[in-house]
């Protein structure tokens, strides 16, 4: 079964989060709300069936799978 499509906007959010290391800063850079960006990241992770980011109290860390997607 083929994976559902991921939009270019969702990929832009993934890249921004990887670059900024924080949902708040990535959301601001993308001109969207933090909850909106968070929802889209979770949707991408759900579609791919893998965590792209490890959430920590100080921000986020990109997982190996996340690095592949960002590349």
Short mmCIF file of C-alpha atoms in Angstrom, two decimals:
data_model
loop_
_atom_site.label_atom_id
_atom_site.label_comp_id
_atom_site.label_asym_id
_atom_site.label_seq_id
_atom_site.Cartn_x
_atom_site.Cartn_y
_atom_site.Cartn_z
CA UNK A 1 0.00 0.00 0.00
CA UNK A 2 1.35 3.40 -0.98
CA UNK A 3 1.87 6.06 1.71
CA UNK A 4 -0.49 9.05 1.63
CA UNK A 5 1.03 12.14 -0.02
CA UNK A 6 2.86 14.73 2.03
CA UNK A 7 2.47 18.31 0.85
CA UNK A 8 5.36 20.62 0.06
CA UNK A 9 4.07 22.90 2.82
CA UNK A 10 4.30 20.07 5.35
CA UNK A 11 7.87 19.36 4.18
CA UNK A 12 8.69 23.06 4.62
CA UNK A 13 7.45 22.81 8.22
CA UNK A 14 9.65 19.76 8.84
CA UNK A 15 12.71 21.58 7.46
CA UNK A 16 11.94 24.71 9.49
CA UNK A 17 11.59 22.70 12.69
CA UNK A 18 14.89 20.94 12.02
CA UNK A 19 16.60 24.28 11.36
CA UNK A 20 15.15 26.18 14.32
CA UNK A 21 15.04 23.38 16.91
CA UNK A 22 11.87 24.72 18.49
CA UNK A 23 8.20 24.60 17.56
CA UNK A 24 7.70 28.26 18.49
CA UNK A 25 10.60 29.58 16.43
CA UNK A 26 9.78 27.33 13.46
CA UNK A 27 6.14 28.44 13.55
CA UNK A 28 7.15 32.09 13.62
CA UNK A 29 9.52 31.55 10.68
CA UNK A 30 6.69 29.89 8.72
CA UNK A 31 4.10 32.53 9.74
CA UNK A 32 1.78 29.93 11.27
CA UNK A 33 0.62 29.24 14.81
CA UNK A 34 2.63 26.87 16.96
CA UNK A 35 -0.34 24.49 17.42
CA UNK A 36 -0.89 24.49 13.65
CA UNK A 37 2.73 23.63 12.93
CA UNK A 38 2.72 20.95 15.63
CA UNK A 39 -0.40 19.36 14.13
CA UNK A 40 1.17 19.26 10.67
CA UNK A 41 4.39 17.70 12.00
CA UNK A 42 2.38 15.00 13.79
CA UNK A 43 0.44 14.38 10.56
CA UNK A 44 3.67 13.90 8.57
CA UNK A 45 4.99 11.53 11.23
CA UNK A 46 1.70 9.61 11.16
CA UNK A 47 1.78 9.32 7.36
CA UNK A 48 5.38 8.10 7.39
CA UNK A 49 4.89 5.88 10.44
CA UNK A 50 8.06 7.14 12.11
CA UNK A 51 9.08 9.90 14.55
CA UNK A 52 11.02 12.65 12.80
CA UNK A 53 11.71 14.59 15.99
CA UNK A 54 12.37 13.77 19.61
CA UNK A 55 10.55 16.26 21.81
CA UNK A 56 12.54 17.48 24.84
CA UNK A 57 11.87 20.16 27.47
CA UNK A 58 14.43 22.37 25.72
CA UNK A 59 13.17 21.92 22.16
CA UNK A 60 13.41 19.17 19.60
CA UNK A 61 16.13 16.88 18.31
CA UNK A 62 16.03 15.51 14.78
CA UNK A 63 15.92 11.71 14.64
CA UNK A 64 17.82 9.71 12.03
CA UNK A 65 14.58 9.36 10.06
CA UNK A 66 14.05 13.11 10.35
CA UNK A 67 17.50 13.77 8.96
CA UNK A 68 16.69 11.62 5.95
CA UNK A 69 13.45 13.52 5.29
CA UNK A 70 15.17 16.90 5.68
CA UNK A 71 17.92 15.85 3.28
#
